[in-house]
Amino acid sequence: MKSCSGTPAYVNAPKAQQIGENFYIQQFQVSCLGQFSYYIESNKEAVIIDPMRDYEEYIKFSETRNSVIKYVILTHLHADFVAGHIDLAKITGAQIVLGPQAVIQYQAKIAQDEELLTLGSVYLRVLHTPGHTMESSCFVLVVDGKDHAIFSGDSLFLEEVGRPDLASKSSGLTTQQLASLLYHSLRNKILKLNDDVILYPGHGAGSACGKAIGTGTVSTIGEQKLKNWALQNITEEEFIKISTDLPAPPQYFFHDVQLNRQGANDLQNIKSKVTKALSYQDFIQIAAEGVLILDSRDIVTKGIIKGSVNITQVATLASFVGILFKPDQKIIIVADEGKEELTIIRLLRIGYENILGYLEGGFDNYVRNGGEVQQLNIVDLKDFLDTKGQSENHVFIDCRNPVEFKTSGIIPGSLVIPLFQIENQLDLIPKDKTLHIYCRSGARAKTAATILLKHGYSDFVLIQNAGLEHIVNEHQIQVQKVE
């Protein structure tokens, strides 16, 4: 596993690491994107499936195993991250492989449906499963002539399937037509596998590539036949209706698809270019030009730089940036000291390369130089309920996603404005009342508060560690259902 901190921490959960007599499987995870990639080895030949852009850990891991990377496989052209297949292939000499109908602008093997790729003494069998995208394919590990595991990419997740609305423009098909293809791919290809075949998905819970992906990292086909709604005995029309009922995808998704189609800039070159320490004077000068000041600090009790937006490392920094800002957005960074490069890597993972540098010495350096600071009013839940919880001049703002509203309801009377819509719905948010902004954990609320600060709002409170569940339980509030 690769954690969001960048430190390798290999998964030890059952089946996430498998050692067979003539094969070895290792799952890598980037939890902040809900993304899984895989190392498979047999007789010292290895394949990497769906590598992240920061590819170094795969090479290091291969070296510890004394193996040679023979293939780098993309299950499809990813939308939620920039893949590291080009750099990895250049460095290792591995062959890039994609499934049928892949349209790309670099040299690669376009595999055929049911083709066998030899890896040591085992095989990877290509299953073309269009629907999420036209080139979407699964790769079945065949050991001793028997299907052992399937690496399903975004075709099948735990308790969910890949969203069918991302390839309409490139394929010329409607979302409904793509959903129809996915319906038949699942039934004609994946459901024909034996129940004991292990399922290794491309994403886990938290990824925007599926509507409601279940928790966990691995499963089996048999388990998913029981738990996954998409594999039940439903009609094609029912499947299309459910699978296309989706929130809008993050705006950066289409940018990343194009980067993965044409080939992204060399990671080391772009990283050296954008990892630039800025003096206080240079930082102030660039900030005055209207760029995004991205504050990635986890704790902001000392305040924030005026005009900055706080999206913490603890939160899903890359996803939030990709939802809120366009890929060509100019960015300067304020990070906790020692975490500047981590912030940069997480932006580069989603193809945000217009980074002008980071403030040397961070927030403390800004304060020492007399920079203007704005405060976030952060209080304990009990203090808030005792003093302002019943005030008529108080308004709750729920900035969670629509699917969360429908699942758990809202605090009665709340303004329902998802985080990604805050700046477009400022006319709905009063400036003459105290605002309490809440979400599920507090991360989105804090980001929303800093956005509102930029637009002149100042009378609000943020409740520490208090999402909807805490507020409801502590104050015995009956939630309001949202259809």
Protein backbone atom coordinates (compact mmCIF):
# COMPACT_ATOMS: atom_id res chain seq x y z
CA MET A 1 0.00 0.00 0.00
CA LYS A 2 1.09 3.55 -0.64
CA SER A 3 -0.48 5.96 1.81
CA CYS A 4 -1.32 9.61 1.09
CA SER A 5 1.76 10.65 3.05
CA GLY A 6 3.90 9.12 0.35
CA THR A 7 5.43 6.62 2.79
CA PRO A 8 5.13 3.01 1.64
CA ALA A 9 3.00 0.97 4.00
CA TYR A 10 2.17 -2.31 2.37
CA VAL A 11 -1.29 -3.73 2.96
CA ASN A 12 -1.35 -6.74 5.24
CA ALA A 13 -5.09 -7.32 5.09
CA PRO A 14 -6.16 -10.81 4.01
CA LYS A 15 -5.63 -11.36 0.29
CA ALA A 16 -4.26 -7.85 -0.35
CA GLN A 17 -0.86 -9.51 -0.41
CA GLN A 18 -0.85 -13.02 -1.87
CA ILE A 19 2.07 -15.39 -2.12
CA GLY A 20 1.46 -18.48 -4.22
CA GLU A 21 3.76 -21.27 -5.29
CA ASN A 22 4.45 -19.58 -8.62
CA PHE A 23 3.05 -16.05 -8.23
CA TYR A 24 3.07 -13.03 -5.94
CA ILE A 25 0.49 -10.22 -5.68
CA GLN A 26 0.90 -6.91 -3.87
CA GLN A 27 -1.79 -4.25 -3.67
CA PHE A 28 -0.83 -0.58 -3.36
CA GLN A 29 -3.30 1.95 -2.08
CA VAL A 30 -3.51 5.75 -2.23
CA SER A 31 -6.32 6.30 0.24
CA CYS A 32 -6.86 10.01 -0.44
CA LEU A 33 -7.93 9.13 -4.00
CA GLY A 34 -9.42 5.76 -3.11
CA GLN A 35 -7.12 4.24 -5.75
CA PHE A 36 -5.60 0.76 -5.95
CA SER A 37 -2.72 -0.35 -8.11
CA TYR A 38 -1.10 -3.78 -8.30
CA TYR A 39 2.21 -5.57 -8.58
CA ILE A 40 1.99 -9.14 -9.90
CA GLU A 41 5.06 -11.35 -10.24
CA SER A 42 5.89 -14.83 -11.48
CA ASN A 43 9.37 -16.30 -11.92
CA LYS A 44 10.94 -12.83 -11.48
CA GLU A 45 8.80 -11.25 -14.20
CA ALA A 46 6.44 -8.54 -12.99
CA VAL A 47 3.54 -6.42 -14.17
CA ILE A 48 2.24 -3.16 -12.71
CA ILE A 49 -1.47 -2.49 -13.14
CA ASP A 50 -2.77 1.10 -13.02
CA PRO A 51 0.33 2.80 -11.55
CA MET A 52 0.12 6.23 -9.94
CA ARG A 53 2.07 9.10 -11.47
CA ASP A 54 4.66 9.02 -8.68
CA TYR A 55 6.01 5.68 -9.79
CA GLU A 56 9.16 5.36 -7.67
CA GLU A 57 7.70 2.93 -5.13
CA TYR A 58 6.90 0.37 -7.82
CA ILE A 59 10.50 0.39 -8.99
CA LYS A 60 11.81 0.15 -5.43
CA PHE A 61 9.45 -2.72 -4.68
CA SER A 62 10.48 -4.55 -7.84
CA GLU A 63 14.12 -4.12 -6.88
CA THR A 64 13.50 -5.62 -3.44
CA ARG A 65 11.95 -8.61 -5.21
CA ASN A 66 14.80 -8.85 -7.75
CA SER A 67 12.24 -8.86 -10.55
CA VAL A 68 12.04 -7.28 -14.00
CA ILE A 69 8.94 -5.28 -14.86
CA LYS A 70 7.72 -6.74 -18.15
CA TYR A 71 4.36 -4.97 -18.58
CA VAL A 72 2.70 -1.79 -17.39
CA ILE A 73 -1.06 -2.16 -17.81
CA LEU A 74 -3.82 0.44 -17.80
CA THR A 75 -7.26 -1.05 -17.33
CA HIS A 76 -8.59 2.11 -19.05
CA LEU A 77 -7.74 5.77 -19.55
CA HIS A 78 -8.19 7.05 -16.02
CA ALA A 79 -10.11 10.20 -15.20
CA ASP A 80 -9.34 10.66 -11.50
CA PHE A 81 -5.54 10.56 -11.59
CA VAL A 82 -2.61 10.86 -13.98
CA ALA A 83 -1.09 7.43 -14.47
CA GLY A 84 2.65 6.78 -14.30
CA HIS A 85 2.74 4.26 -17.14
CA ILE A 86 4.80 6.37 -19.57
CA ASP A 87 7.59 7.22 -17.10
CA LEU A 88 7.59 3.69 -15.70
CA ALA A 89 7.93 2.16 -19.15
CA LYS A 90 10.74 4.56 -20.13
CA ILE A 91 12.75 3.75 -17.02
CA THR A 92 12.21 -0.02 -16.92
CA GLY A 93 11.80 -0.87 -20.61
CA ALA A 94 8.41 -2.45 -19.85
CA GLN A 95 5.72 -2.65 -22.52
CA ILE A 96 2.58 -0.55 -22.01
CA VAL A 97 -0.64 -2.51 -22.50
CA LEU A 98 -4.23 -1.27 -22.87
CA GLY A 99 -7.42 -3.03 -23.81
CA PRO A 100 -9.26 -3.07 -27.16
CA GLN A 101 -10.44 0.23 -28.67
CA ALA A 102 -7.94 2.33 -26.70
CA VAL A 103 -7.16 5.55 -28.60
CA ILE A 104 -3.79 6.92 -27.46
CA GLN A 105 -0.92 9.06 -28.72
CA TYR A 106 2.08 6.98 -27.66
CA GLN A 107 3.43 3.53 -28.43
CA ALA A 108 1.68 0.68 -26.64
CA LYS A 109 0.27 -2.78 -27.17
CA ILE A 110 -3.49 -2.70 -27.75
CA ALA A 111 -4.50 -6.13 -26.53
CA GLN A 112 -7.31 -8.18 -28.00
CA ASP A 113 -10.26 -9.59 -26.09
CA GLU A 114 -9.36 -12.98 -24.55
CA GLU A 115 -5.67 -12.52 -25.42
CA LEU A 116 -3.20 -14.18 -23.04
CA LEU A 117 -0.20 -12.22 -21.75
CA THR A 118 2.57 -14.50 -20.50
CA LEU A 119 4.10 -13.60 -17.15
CA GLY A 120 6.63 -16.13 -15.91
CA SER A 121 4.65 -19.36 -15.48
CA VAL A 122 1.23 -17.68 -15.25
CA TYR A 123 -0.97 -15.73 -17.66
CA LEU A 124 -3.08 -12.59 -17.66
CA ARG A 125 -6.19 -12.98 -19.78
CA VAL A 126 -7.75 -9.85 -21.25
CA LEU A 127 -11.49 -9.39 -20.73
CA HIS A 128 -12.83 -6.45 -22.71
CA THR A 129 -15.59 -4.93 -20.55
CA PRO A 130 -16.72 -1.67 -22.18
CA GLY A 131 -19.17 0.57 -20.36
CA HIS A 132 -17.20 2.72 -17.95
CA THR A 133 -15.14 3.62 -21.02
CA MET A 134 -14.94 1.95 -24.40
CA GLU A 135 -11.46 0.52 -23.80
CA SER A 136 -12.19 -0.62 -20.21
CA SER A 137 -10.81 -4.09 -19.65
CA CYS A 138 -10.30 -6.51 -16.80
CA PHE A 139 -7.26 -8.75 -16.49
CA VAL A 140 -7.71 -12.28 -15.14
CA LEU A 141 -4.74 -13.97 -13.49
CA VAL A 142 -4.63 -17.58 -14.70
CA VAL A 143 -2.59 -19.92 -12.47
CA ASP A 144 -2.06 -23.56 -13.45
CA GLY A 145 -4.82 -23.30 -16.02
CA LYS A 146 -7.39 -21.95 -13.51
CA ASP A 147 -8.80 -18.43 -13.11
CA HIS A 148 -7.40 -17.22 -9.80
CA ALA A 149 -8.07 -13.48 -9.59
CA ILE A 150 -9.52 -10.63 -11.63
CA PHE A 151 -8.13 -7.10 -11.69
CA SER A 152 -11.32 -5.32 -12.58
CA GLY A 153 -10.24 -1.70 -13.01
CA ASP A 154 -13.35 0.50 -12.95
CA SER A 155 -15.73 -2.08 -14.39
CA LEU A 156 -16.59 -3.65 -11.03
CA PHE A 157 -16.01 -2.36 -7.50
CA LEU A 158 -17.04 -3.69 -4.12
CA GLU A 159 -20.84 -3.28 -4.05
CA GLU A 160 -20.75 -0.84 -6.99
CA VAL A 161 -19.78 -0.37 -10.64
CA GLY A 162 -17.90 2.33 -12.52
CA ARG A 163 -19.83 5.40 -13.57
CA PRO A 164 -20.86 5.31 -17.25
CA ASP A 165 -20.98 9.07 -17.84
CA LEU A 166 -17.30 9.86 -18.44
CA ALA A 167 -16.76 8.63 -22.00
CA SER A 168 -19.80 10.05 -23.80
CA LYS A 169 -17.86 12.75 -25.61
CA SER A 170 -14.94 10.56 -26.68
CA SER A 171 -17.09 7.57 -27.66
CA GLY A 172 -19.97 9.38 -29.33
CA LEU A 173 -22.39 7.35 -27.19
CA THR A 174 -24.87 8.58 -24.63
CA THR A 175 -24.46 7.81 -20.95
CA GLN A 176 -27.42 5.44 -21.24
CA GLN A 177 -25.78 3.59 -24.14
CA LEU A 178 -22.57 3.21 -22.16
CA ALA A 179 -24.56 1.94 -19.17
CA SER A 180 -26.14 -0.62 -21.47
CA LEU A 181 -22.71 -1.80 -22.57
CA LEU A 182 -21.63 -2.10 -18.95
CA TYR A 183 -24.74 -4.12 -18.10
CA HIS A 184 -23.85 -6.67 -20.77
CA SER A 185 -20.12 -6.65 -19.95
CA LEU A 186 -20.90 -7.65 -16.38
CA ARG A 187 -23.23 -10.44 -17.42
CA ASN A 188 -21.38 -11.77 -20.44
CA LYS A 189 -17.88 -11.61 -18.98
CA ILE A 190 -17.54 -11.10 -15.23
CA LEU A 191 -20.54 -13.07 -13.99
CA LYS A 192 -19.30 -16.11 -15.90
CA LEU A 193 -16.26 -16.36 -13.62
CA ASN A 194 -16.30 -18.86 -10.77
CA ASP A 195 -17.40 -17.67 -7.34
CA ASP A 196 -13.96 -18.29 -5.81
CA VAL A 197 -12.15 -15.91 -8.19
CA ILE A 198 -10.64 -13.12 -6.11
CA LEU A 199 -11.71 -9.59 -7.05
CA TYR A 200 -9.10 -6.83 -6.97
CA PRO A 201 -10.89 -3.55 -7.83
CA GLY A 202 -9.41 -0.34 -9.22
CA HIS A 203 -10.91 1.84 -6.49
CA GLY A 204 -12.28 1.71 -2.98
CA ALA A 205 -14.59 3.79 -0.82
CA GLY A 206 -14.13 7.53 -1.27
CA SER A 207 -13.41 7.46 -4.99
CA ALA A 208 -15.64 9.56 -7.24
CA CYS A 209 -15.37 6.89 -9.98
CA GLY A 210 -18.34 5.06 -8.48
CA LYS A 211 -21.47 6.36 -6.79
CA ALA A 212 -21.31 4.41 -3.52
CA ILE A 213 -18.31 2.08 -3.45
CA GLY A 214 -18.27 -0.30 -0.50
CA THR A 215 -15.55 -0.46 2.12
CA GLY A 216 -12.75 -2.97 1.86
CA THR A 217 -9.91 -3.65 -0.54
CA VAL A 218 -10.59 -7.12 -1.97
CA SER A 219 -13.50 -9.50 -2.38
CA THR A 220 -14.54 -12.50 -4.46
CA ILE A 221 -16.90 -12.85 -7.39
CA GLY A 222 -19.17 -14.99 -5.22
CA GLU A 223 -19.33 -12.37 -2.48
CA GLN A 224 -20.16 -9.66 -4.99
CA LYS A 225 -22.91 -11.81 -6.50
CA LEU A 226 -24.54 -11.57 -3.07
CA LYS A 227 -23.74 -7.95 -2.15
CA ASN A 228 -23.40 -5.94 -5.36
CA TRP A 229 -26.68 -4.46 -6.62
CA ALA A 230 -25.36 -4.43 -10.20
CA LEU A 231 -24.93 -8.21 -10.27
CA GLN A 232 -28.46 -9.00 -9.15
CA ASN A 233 -31.25 -10.26 -11.37
CA ILE A 234 -32.40 -6.86 -12.62
CA THR A 235 -33.44 -5.71 -16.05
CA GLU A 236 -31.26 -3.67 -18.34
CA GLU A 237 -33.65 -0.72 -17.91
CA GLU A 238 -33.37 -0.91 -14.12
CA PHE A 239 -29.58 -1.08 -14.33
CA ILE A 240 -29.43 1.95 -16.63
CA LYS A 241 -31.70 3.98 -14.35
CA ILE A 242 -29.67 3.25 -11.22
CA SER A 243 -26.19 3.51 -12.74
CA THR A 244 -26.88 6.85 -14.47
CA ASP A 245 -28.35 8.56 -11.39
CA LEU A 246 -25.09 10.35 -10.63
CA PRO A 247 -23.77 13.67 -9.36
CA ALA A 248 -21.71 15.66 -11.84
CA PRO A 249 -18.13 14.35 -12.07
CA PRO A 250 -15.30 16.53 -10.75
CA GLN A 251 -14.26 19.03 -13.42
CA TYR A 252 -10.67 17.78 -13.54
CA PHE A 253 -11.71 14.30 -14.70
CA PHE A 254 -11.79 15.18 -18.38
CA HIS A 255 -8.43 16.94 -18.13
CA ASP A 256 -6.84 13.80 -16.68
CA VAL A 257 -8.34 11.54 -19.34
CA GLN A 258 -6.68 13.68 -21.99
CA LEU A 259 -3.33 13.61 -20.18
CA ASN A 260 -3.51 9.83 -19.96
CA ARG A 261 -4.47 9.66 -23.62
CA GLN A 262 -1.63 11.87 -24.90
CA GLY A 263 0.97 11.14 -22.21
CA ALA A 264 1.74 13.47 -19.30
CA ASN A 265 4.88 15.53 -18.76
CA ASP A 266 7.85 13.72 -17.26
CA LEU A 267 7.24 13.68 -13.50
CA GLN A 268 10.78 14.49 -12.38
CA ASN A 269 11.07 17.40 -14.81
CA ILE A 270 7.79 18.99 -13.81
CA LYS A 271 8.39 18.35 -10.10
CA SER A 272 11.78 20.09 -10.18
CA LYS A 273 10.23 23.02 -12.03
CA VAL A 274 7.38 23.65 -9.59
CA THR A 275 9.11 22.82 -6.28
CA LYS A 276 10.26 26.37 -5.71
CA ALA A 277 10.67 28.11 -2.34
CA LEU A 278 9.29 31.68 -2.37
CA SER A 279 10.45 34.45 -0.07
CA TYR A 280 7.79 36.44 1.74
CA GLN A 281 8.22 39.32 -0.71
CA ASP A 282 7.92 37.07 -3.77
CA PHE A 283 4.92 35.31 -2.23
CA ILE A 284 3.09 38.60 -1.59
CA GLN A 285 3.83 39.84 -5.10
CA ILE A 286 2.50 36.66 -6.75
CA ALA A 287 -0.52 36.52 -4.41
CA ALA A 288 -1.49 40.05 -5.50
CA GLU A 289 -1.89 38.76 -9.06
CA GLY A 290 -5.03 36.85 -8.07
CA VAL A 291 -3.65 33.32 -7.93
CA LEU A 292 -5.07 30.63 -5.66
CA ILE A 293 -3.37 30.61 -2.26
CA LEU A 294 -3.72 26.97 -1.26
CA ASP A 295 -3.32 26.42 2.48
CA SER A 296 -2.74 22.71 3.05
CA ARG A 297 -2.08 22.95 6.80
CA ASP A 298 -4.00 20.54 9.00
CA ILE A 299 -4.41 22.92 11.96
CA VAL A 300 -5.51 26.53 11.41
CA THR A 301 -6.24 27.71 14.95
CA LYS A 302 -3.70 30.52 14.48
CA GLY A 303 -5.67 31.82 11.52
CA ILE A 304 -5.19 31.76 7.77
CA ILE A 305 -3.56 34.06 5.23
CA LYS A 306 -6.10 36.56 3.93
CA GLY A 307 -7.63 35.28 0.71
CA SER A 308 -6.37 31.71 1.07
CA VAL A 309 -8.41 28.51 0.83
CA ASN A 310 -7.67 25.77 3.34
CA ILE A 311 -7.77 22.20 2.03
CA THR A 312 -5.85 20.04 4.45
CA GLN A 313 -3.58 17.07 3.96
CA VAL A 314 -5.89 15.16 6.29
CA ALA A 315 -8.74 15.84 3.88
CA THR A 316 -8.75 14.59 0.32
CA LEU A 317 -6.67 17.50 -0.88
CA ALA A 318 -6.32 16.42 -4.50
CA SER A 319 -10.02 15.63 -4.90
CA PHE A 320 -11.16 18.92 -3.32
CA VAL A 321 -8.81 20.98 -5.49
CA GLY A 322 -9.99 19.07 -8.55
CA ILE A 323 -13.63 19.72 -7.68
CA LEU A 324 -13.27 23.41 -6.85
CA PHE A 325 -10.67 24.76 -9.26
CA LYS A 326 -9.86 24.41 -12.93
CA PRO A 327 -6.76 22.46 -13.99
CA ASP A 328 -5.01 25.58 -15.35
CA GLN A 329 -5.48 27.47 -12.06
CA LYS A 330 -2.27 29.19 -10.92
CA ILE A 331 -1.43 28.05 -7.40
CA ILE A 332 0.93 29.06 -4.61
CA ILE A 333 1.15 26.87 -1.54
CA VAL A 334 1.23 27.44 2.21
CA ALA A 335 2.06 24.14 3.88
CA ASP A 336 3.22 22.81 7.21
CA GLU A 337 7.00 22.88 7.16
CA GLY A 338 8.37 19.69 5.65
CA LYS A 339 5.11 18.91 3.82
CA GLU A 340 5.54 21.27 0.86
CA GLU A 341 6.65 18.54 -1.53
CA LEU A 342 3.83 16.27 -0.38
CA THR A 343 1.29 18.95 -1.30
CA ILE A 344 2.94 19.36 -4.69
CA ILE A 345 2.94 15.61 -5.39
CA ARG A 346 -0.72 15.35 -4.55
CA LEU A 347 -1.51 18.15 -7.01
CA LEU A 348 0.66 16.58 -9.72
CA ARG A 349 -1.17 13.27 -9.22
CA ILE A 350 -4.28 14.91 -10.67
CA GLY A 351 -2.45 16.87 -13.36
CA TYR A 352 -2.43 20.31 -11.68
CA GLU A 353 0.95 21.60 -12.81
CA ASN A 354 0.50 25.39 -12.78
CA ILE A 355 2.21 25.62 -9.39
CA LEU A 356 4.27 28.79 -8.89
CA GLY A 357 5.97 27.71 -5.67
CA TYR A 358 5.47 27.55 -1.90
CA LEU A 359 6.00 30.06 0.90
CA GLU A 360 9.37 29.38 2.51
CA GLY A 361 8.93 29.10 6.26
CA GLY A 362 5.19 28.67 5.86
CA PHE A 363 2.51 30.47 7.85
CA ASP A 364 4.85 31.41 10.70
CA ASN A 365 7.13 33.25 8.28
CA TYR A 366 4.10 35.10 6.91
CA VAL A 367 3.10 36.21 10.42
CA ARG A 368 6.66 37.26 11.32
CA ASN A 369 6.68 39.55 8.31
CA GLY A 370 3.41 41.21 9.35
CA GLY A 371 1.14 39.56 6.80
CA GLU A 372 -2.61 40.03 7.23
CA VAL A 373 -4.29 37.10 8.97
CA GLN A 374 -7.96 36.12 9.14
CA GLN A 375 -9.40 34.04 11.97
CA LEU A 376 -11.73 31.06 11.85
CA ASN A 377 -14.06 30.90 14.85
CA ILE A 378 -13.61 27.29 15.95
CA VAL A 379 -15.45 26.24 19.11
CA ASP A 380 -16.36 23.07 20.97
CA LEU A 381 -19.73 21.50 20.25
CA LYS A 382 -20.99 21.95 23.83
CA ASP A 383 -20.09 25.64 23.92
CA PHE A 384 -21.81 26.19 20.60
CA LEU A 385 -25.03 24.47 21.66
CA ASP A 386 -25.10 26.31 25.00
CA THR A 387 -24.67 29.76 23.48
CA LYS A 388 -25.86 29.88 19.89
CA GLY A 389 -27.62 26.64 19.13
CA GLN A 390 -31.09 28.09 19.66
CA SER A 391 -30.49 31.58 18.23
CA GLU A 392 -32.96 32.83 15.62
CA ASN A 393 -30.05 34.64 13.99
CA HIS A 394 -28.29 31.38 13.33
CA VAL A 395 -28.32 29.38 10.07
CA PHE A 396 -26.93 25.91 9.41
CA ILE A 397 -25.22 25.28 6.07
CA ASP A 398 -24.86 21.63 5.05
CA CYS A 399 -22.04 21.32 2.51
CA ARG A 400 -22.12 17.55 2.04
CA ASN A 401 -22.89 15.81 -1.25
CA PRO A 402 -26.47 15.19 -2.45
CA VAL A 403 -26.24 11.42 -1.88
CA GLU A 404 -25.44 12.13 1.78
CA PHE A 405 -28.47 14.41 2.16
CA LYS A 406 -30.72 11.66 0.87
CA THR A 407 -29.17 8.96 3.03
CA SER A 408 -29.01 10.64 6.44
CA GLY A 409 -31.16 13.75 6.14
CA ILE A 410 -30.27 17.28 7.23
CA ILE A 411 -30.69 19.49 10.28
CA PRO A 412 -34.12 21.11 9.83
CA GLY A 413 -33.95 24.45 8.07
CA SER A 414 -30.40 23.98 6.84
CA LEU A 415 -29.27 25.58 3.63
CA VAL A 416 -28.23 22.62 1.49
CA ILE A 417 -25.24 23.75 -0.58
CA PRO A 418 -22.61 21.14 -1.51
CA LEU A 419 -19.03 22.33 -1.20
CA PHE A 420 -18.51 22.38 -4.96
CA GLN A 421 -21.45 24.79 -5.36
CA ILE A 422 -20.60 27.27 -2.58
CA GLU A 423 -19.11 29.97 -4.82
CA ASN A 424 -21.96 29.69 -7.30
CA GLN A 425 -24.69 30.11 -4.68
CA LEU A 426 -23.43 32.99 -2.54
CA ASP A 427 -26.70 34.84 -3.17
CA LEU A 428 -28.46 32.22 -1.02
CA ILE A 429 -26.19 32.69 1.98
CA PRO A 430 -27.13 35.57 4.32
CA LYS A 431 -24.47 37.91 5.68
CA ASP A 432 -26.66 39.18 8.54
CA LYS A 433 -26.83 35.86 10.39
CA THR A 434 -24.34 33.64 12.17
CA LEU A 435 -23.52 30.69 9.98
CA HIS A 436 -22.70 27.21 11.21
CA ILE A 437 -21.17 25.18 8.40
CA TYR A 438 -21.17 21.43 8.82
CA CYS A 439 -20.43 18.29 6.79
CA ARG A 440 -19.64 14.76 7.89
CA SER A 441 -16.23 15.16 9.53
CA GLY A 442 -15.52 18.90 9.45
CA ALA A 443 -12.99 18.97 6.58
CA ARG A 444 -15.36 20.24 3.89
CA ALA A 445 -16.88 22.72 6.35
CA LYS A 446 -13.47 24.23 7.02
CA THR A 447 -12.78 24.57 3.29
CA ALA A 448 -16.20 26.13 2.75
CA ALA A 449 -15.58 28.61 5.57
CA THR A 450 -12.32 29.82 4.03
CA ILE A 451 -14.07 30.28 0.68
CA LEU A 452 -16.75 32.37 2.38
CA LEU A 453 -14.06 34.43 4.11
CA LYS A 454 -12.69 35.31 0.68
CA HIS A 455 -16.11 36.68 -0.24
CA GLY A 456 -16.57 38.90 2.79
CA TYR A 457 -18.37 36.57 5.21
CA SER A 458 -17.09 36.73 8.76
CA ASP A 459 -19.86 35.76 11.19
CA PHE A 460 -19.71 31.99 11.37
CA VAL A 461 -18.56 29.19 13.62
CA LEU A 462 -16.92 25.86 12.95
CA ILE A 463 -17.57 23.10 15.44
CA GLN A 464 -14.60 20.88 16.28
CA ASN A 465 -15.10 17.21 15.38
CA ALA A 466 -18.81 17.71 14.89
CA GLY A 467 -20.46 16.49 11.76
CA LEU A 468 -24.18 15.91 11.42
CA GLU A 469 -24.21 12.76 13.58
CA HIS A 470 -22.52 14.52 16.53
CA ILE A 471 -24.81 17.52 16.36
CA VAL A 472 -27.95 15.40 16.17
CA ASN A 473 -26.92 13.10 19.01
CA GLU A 474 -25.74 15.85 21.37
CA HIS A 475 -28.68 18.19 20.81
CA GLN A 476 -31.35 15.54 20.13
CA ILE A 477 -32.32 17.18 16.85
CA GLN A 478 -34.69 15.28 14.57
CA VAL A 479 -33.24 15.27 11.08
CA GLN A 480 -35.23 16.44 8.09
CA LYS A 481 -35.49 13.97 5.23
CA VAL A 482 -34.45 15.13 1.76
CA GLU A 483 -35.88 13.55 -1.37
